[in-house]
Coordinates of C-alpha atoms and ligand atoms in Angstrom, one line a residue:
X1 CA 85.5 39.3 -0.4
X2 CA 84.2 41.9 1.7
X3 CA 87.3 44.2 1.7
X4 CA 85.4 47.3 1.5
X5 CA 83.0 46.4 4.9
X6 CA 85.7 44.9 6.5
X7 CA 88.1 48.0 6.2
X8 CA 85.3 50.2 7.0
X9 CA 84.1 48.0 10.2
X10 CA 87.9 48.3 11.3
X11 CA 88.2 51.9 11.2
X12 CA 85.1 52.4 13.1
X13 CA 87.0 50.3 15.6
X14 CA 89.8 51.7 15.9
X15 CA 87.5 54.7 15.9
X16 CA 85.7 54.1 19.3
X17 CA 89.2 52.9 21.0
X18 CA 90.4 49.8 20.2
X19 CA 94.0 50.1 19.7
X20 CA 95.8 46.5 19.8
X21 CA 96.7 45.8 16.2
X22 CA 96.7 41.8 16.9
X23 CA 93.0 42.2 17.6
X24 CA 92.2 44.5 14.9
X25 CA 94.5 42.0 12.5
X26 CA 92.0 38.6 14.1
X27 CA 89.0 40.8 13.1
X28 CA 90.4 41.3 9.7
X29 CA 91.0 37.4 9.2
X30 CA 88.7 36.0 10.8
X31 CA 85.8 35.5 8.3
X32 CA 82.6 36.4 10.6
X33 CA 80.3 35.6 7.3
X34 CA 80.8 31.9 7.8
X35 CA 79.6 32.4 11.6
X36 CA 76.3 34.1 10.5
X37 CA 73.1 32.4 9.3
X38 CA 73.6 32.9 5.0
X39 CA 70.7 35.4 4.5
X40 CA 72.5 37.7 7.3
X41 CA 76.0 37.5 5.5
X42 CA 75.8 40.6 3.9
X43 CA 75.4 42.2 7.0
X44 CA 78.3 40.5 8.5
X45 CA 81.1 43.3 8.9
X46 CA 78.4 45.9 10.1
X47 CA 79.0 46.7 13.8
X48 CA 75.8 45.1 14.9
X49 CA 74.7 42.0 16.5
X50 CA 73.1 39.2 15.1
X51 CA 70.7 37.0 15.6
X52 CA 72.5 33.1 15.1
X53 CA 69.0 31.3 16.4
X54 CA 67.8 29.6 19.4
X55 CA 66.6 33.7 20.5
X56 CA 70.5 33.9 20.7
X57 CA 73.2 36.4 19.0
X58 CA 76.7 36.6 17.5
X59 CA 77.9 40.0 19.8
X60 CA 78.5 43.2 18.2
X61 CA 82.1 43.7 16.7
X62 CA 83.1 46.2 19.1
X63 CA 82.4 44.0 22.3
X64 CA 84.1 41.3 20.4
X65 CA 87.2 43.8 20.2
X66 CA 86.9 45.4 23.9
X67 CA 86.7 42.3 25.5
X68 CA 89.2 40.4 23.7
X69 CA 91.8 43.6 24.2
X70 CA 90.8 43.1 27.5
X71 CA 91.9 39.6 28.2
X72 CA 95.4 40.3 26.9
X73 CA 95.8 37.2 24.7
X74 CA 99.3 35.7 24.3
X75 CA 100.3 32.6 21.9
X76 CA 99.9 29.5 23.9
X77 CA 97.8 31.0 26.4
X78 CA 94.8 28.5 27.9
X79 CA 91.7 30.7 28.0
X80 CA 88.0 29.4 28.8
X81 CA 84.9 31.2 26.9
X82 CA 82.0 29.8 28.2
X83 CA 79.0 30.9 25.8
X84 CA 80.0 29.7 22.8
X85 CA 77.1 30.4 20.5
X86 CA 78.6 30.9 16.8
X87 CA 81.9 30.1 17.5
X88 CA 83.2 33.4 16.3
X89 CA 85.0 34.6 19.9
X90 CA 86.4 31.1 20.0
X91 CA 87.7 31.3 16.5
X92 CA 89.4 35.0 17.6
X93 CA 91.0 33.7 19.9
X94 CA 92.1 30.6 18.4
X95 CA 93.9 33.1 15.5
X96 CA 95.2 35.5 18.7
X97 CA 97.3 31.5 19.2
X98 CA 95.3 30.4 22.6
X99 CA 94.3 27.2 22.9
X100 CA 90.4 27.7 23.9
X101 CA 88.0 25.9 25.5
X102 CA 84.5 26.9 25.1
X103 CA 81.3 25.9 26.8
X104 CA 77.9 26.1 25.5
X105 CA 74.4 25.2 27.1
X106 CA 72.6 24.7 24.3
X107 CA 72.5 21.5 22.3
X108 CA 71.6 22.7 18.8
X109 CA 73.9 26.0 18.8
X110 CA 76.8 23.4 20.3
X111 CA 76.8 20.9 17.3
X112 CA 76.7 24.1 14.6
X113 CA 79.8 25.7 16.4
X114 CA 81.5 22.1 16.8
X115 CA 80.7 21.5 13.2
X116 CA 81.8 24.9 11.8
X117 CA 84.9 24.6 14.0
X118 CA 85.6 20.9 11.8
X119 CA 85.1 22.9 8.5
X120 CA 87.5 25.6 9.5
X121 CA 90.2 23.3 10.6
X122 CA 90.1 24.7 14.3
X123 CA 91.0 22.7 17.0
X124 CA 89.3 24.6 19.8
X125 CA 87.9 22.0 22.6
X126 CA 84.1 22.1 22.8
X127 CA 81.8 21.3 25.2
X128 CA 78.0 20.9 25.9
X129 CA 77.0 22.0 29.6
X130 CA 76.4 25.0 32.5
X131 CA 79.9 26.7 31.7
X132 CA 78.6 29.0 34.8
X133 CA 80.3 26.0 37.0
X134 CA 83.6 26.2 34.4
X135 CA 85.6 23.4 33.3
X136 CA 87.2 22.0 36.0
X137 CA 89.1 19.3 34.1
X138 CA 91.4 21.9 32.2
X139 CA 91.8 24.4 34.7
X140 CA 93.7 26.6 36.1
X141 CA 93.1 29.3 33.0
X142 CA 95.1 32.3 31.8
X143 CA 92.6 34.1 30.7
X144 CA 88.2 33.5 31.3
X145 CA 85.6 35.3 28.9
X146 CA 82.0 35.1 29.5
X147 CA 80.0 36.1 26.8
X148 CA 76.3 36.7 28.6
X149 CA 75.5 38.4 30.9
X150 CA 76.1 37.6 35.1
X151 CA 74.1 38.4 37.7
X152 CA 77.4 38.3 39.4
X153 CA 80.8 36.9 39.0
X154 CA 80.4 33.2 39.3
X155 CA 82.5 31.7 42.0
X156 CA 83.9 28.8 40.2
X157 CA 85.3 30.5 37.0
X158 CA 87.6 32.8 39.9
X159 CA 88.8 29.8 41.2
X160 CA 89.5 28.1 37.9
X161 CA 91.6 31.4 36.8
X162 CA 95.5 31.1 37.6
X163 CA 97.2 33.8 39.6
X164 CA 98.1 36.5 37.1
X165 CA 95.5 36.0 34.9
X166 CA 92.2 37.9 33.8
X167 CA 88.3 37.0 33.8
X168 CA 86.3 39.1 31.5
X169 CA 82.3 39.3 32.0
X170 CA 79.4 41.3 32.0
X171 CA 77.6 41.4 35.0
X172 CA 74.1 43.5 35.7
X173 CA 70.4 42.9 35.4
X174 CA 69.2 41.3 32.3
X175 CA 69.0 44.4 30.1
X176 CA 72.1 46.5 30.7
X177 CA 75.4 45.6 32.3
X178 CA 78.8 46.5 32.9
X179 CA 82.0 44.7 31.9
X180 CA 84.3 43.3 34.8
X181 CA 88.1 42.4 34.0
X182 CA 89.3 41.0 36.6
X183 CA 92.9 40.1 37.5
X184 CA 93.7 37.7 40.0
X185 CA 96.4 39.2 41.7
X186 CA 96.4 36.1 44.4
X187 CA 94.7 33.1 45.5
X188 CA 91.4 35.2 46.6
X189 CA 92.4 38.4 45.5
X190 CA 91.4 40.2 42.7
X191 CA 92.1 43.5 41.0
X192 CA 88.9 45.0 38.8
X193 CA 88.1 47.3 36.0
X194 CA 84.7 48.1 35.5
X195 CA 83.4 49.4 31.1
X196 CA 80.3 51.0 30.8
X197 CA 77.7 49.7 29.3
X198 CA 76.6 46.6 27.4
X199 CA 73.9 44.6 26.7
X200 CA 74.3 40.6 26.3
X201 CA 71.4 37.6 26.2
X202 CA 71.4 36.1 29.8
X203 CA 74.3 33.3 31.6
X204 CA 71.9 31.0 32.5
X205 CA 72.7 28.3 35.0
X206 CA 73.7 26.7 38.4
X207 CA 75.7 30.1 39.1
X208 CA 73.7 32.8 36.7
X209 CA 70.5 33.3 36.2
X210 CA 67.9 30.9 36.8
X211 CA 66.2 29.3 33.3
X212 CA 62.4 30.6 33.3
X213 CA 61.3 28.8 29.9
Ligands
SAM1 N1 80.5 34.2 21.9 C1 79.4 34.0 21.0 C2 79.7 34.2 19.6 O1 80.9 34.5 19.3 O2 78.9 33.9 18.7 C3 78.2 34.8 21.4 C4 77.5 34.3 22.6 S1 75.8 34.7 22.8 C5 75.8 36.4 23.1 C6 75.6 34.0 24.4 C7 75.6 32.5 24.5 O3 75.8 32.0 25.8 C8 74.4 31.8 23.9 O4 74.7 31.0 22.9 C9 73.8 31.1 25.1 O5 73.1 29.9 24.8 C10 75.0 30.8 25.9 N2 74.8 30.6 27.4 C11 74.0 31.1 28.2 N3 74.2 30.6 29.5 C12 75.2 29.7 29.4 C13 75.8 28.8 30.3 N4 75.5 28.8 31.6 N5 76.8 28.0 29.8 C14 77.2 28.0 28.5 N6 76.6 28.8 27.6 C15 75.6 29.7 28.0

C-alpha cells in the first residue's frame, strides 16, 4: 500500500540530501500510516508534519532522515530518544538494529506509543517522565536524539553519552532552531555541527523549557 507516495516521498529525499541508503531503506519499511491518527493516513508519506494530538506532532520526513543520518546508527547500538510522541523515530531506529530507549512526558501519547510498539512486535524500552534529565539507569549511550526543541544542550544527556558517540538536538528559541550533532570526543569534550533551520514543539522540563500551561 502506498507505493506510489512512498517512492515519491523518497525521491524528494534523496532530493534535498539525504544520501544513506539504510535510512532511506527504514523510511521505506517503516509504515508511518500506523503512527498517524486514521483520518491523516492518507497524508502519511507527504513530507509534512502531523499533528498526533495532545497540541503535539509526528516530525516532518526530512528531519526524520537528517537527523537519523546524523546519529550514524549501527546494529546493536544503544541510543536514547527522549520525545517519543508517535513512536515513529523510535520504530526507525529500532529497524536501523539499535536497541532504543525512549522517553516521553506525556501520559496519554506514552501509553499510545507503548501500545502501538506491542502491536508492531517492537521491543523498544519506554518510559513515562522529564527525558530532559535522561535515563540514567541505561546509560552510557551511543548515540542521543532529542526530538523538541532545547533551549540549550541539557547537561545530563552529555554526560549520559559514551565517548565516541553523538547527541543530536535542536536547540533555539521556541519558533526556529538549529540542529546540534554533537560528538563526544572525551569525557567533557565535544566536537559540534551546527544544520540550519528547524522548527520543533518545545523540550519541556527540569533542563528545557519551563511548562507554562
Ligand atoms: N519523535 C516523535 C515521533 O516520532 O512522533 C515526535 C516528537 S514530537 C515533535 C515532541 C515530543 O516531545 C512530544 O510528544 C512532547 O510531548 C515530547 N516532550 C517534550 N518535552 C519532553 C521531555 N522533557 N521529556 C520527554 N518528552 C518530551
Amino acid at each position: 500500500m502506498y507505493e506510489n507516495e512512498k517512492e515519491k516521498l523518497l525521491a524528494e529525499l534523496v532530493q534535498q540530501g539525504i544520501k544513506d541508503e539504510k535510512v532511506l531503506d527504514a523510511i521505506r519499511n517503516v509504515p508511518r500510516e500506523l503512527f498517524v491518527p486514521e483520518i491523516l493516513r492518507h497524508q502519511a508519506y507527504k513530507n509534512v508534519a502531523l499533528p498526533i494530538g495532545k497540541g503535539q506532532t509526528i516530525s516532518q520526513p526530512l528531519t526524520v532522515a537528517i537527523m537519523t543520518e546524523a546519529l550514524k546508527v549501527e546494529k546493536g547500538m544503544k541510543i536514547l530518544e527522549v520525545g517519543t510522541g508517535s513512536g515513529y523515530q523510535a520504530a526507525i531506529l529500532d529497524y536501523l538494529g539499535a536497541k532504543v530507549y525512549t522517553i516521553e512526558r506525556d501520559f496519554d501519547l506514552f501509553k499510545e506509543a507503548r501500545k502501538r510498539f506491542q502491536e508492531l512486535g517492537l521491543k523498544i524500552a519506554t518510559l513515562c517522565g522529564d527525558g530532559t534529565i535522561g535515563w540514567n539507569e541505561f546509560s552510557p549511550y551511543d548515540g542521543i536524539i532529542v526530538t523538541a526543541a532545547a533551549p540549550d544542550v541539557p547537561k545530563p544527556l552529555k554526560d549520559q553519552l559514551s565517548v565516541g558517540g553523538r547527541l543530536v538536538i535542536p536547540v533555539g528559541s521556541k519558533t526556529t532552531q538549529i540542529m546540534h550533532i554533537l560528538t563526544k570526543t572525551g569525557e567533557n569534550e565535544f566536537e559540534v555541527e551546527k544544520i540550519p533551520a528547524f522548527q520543533f514543539v518545545p523540550l519541556i522540563g527540569l533542563e528545557g523549557w519551563k511548562n507554562e500551561l
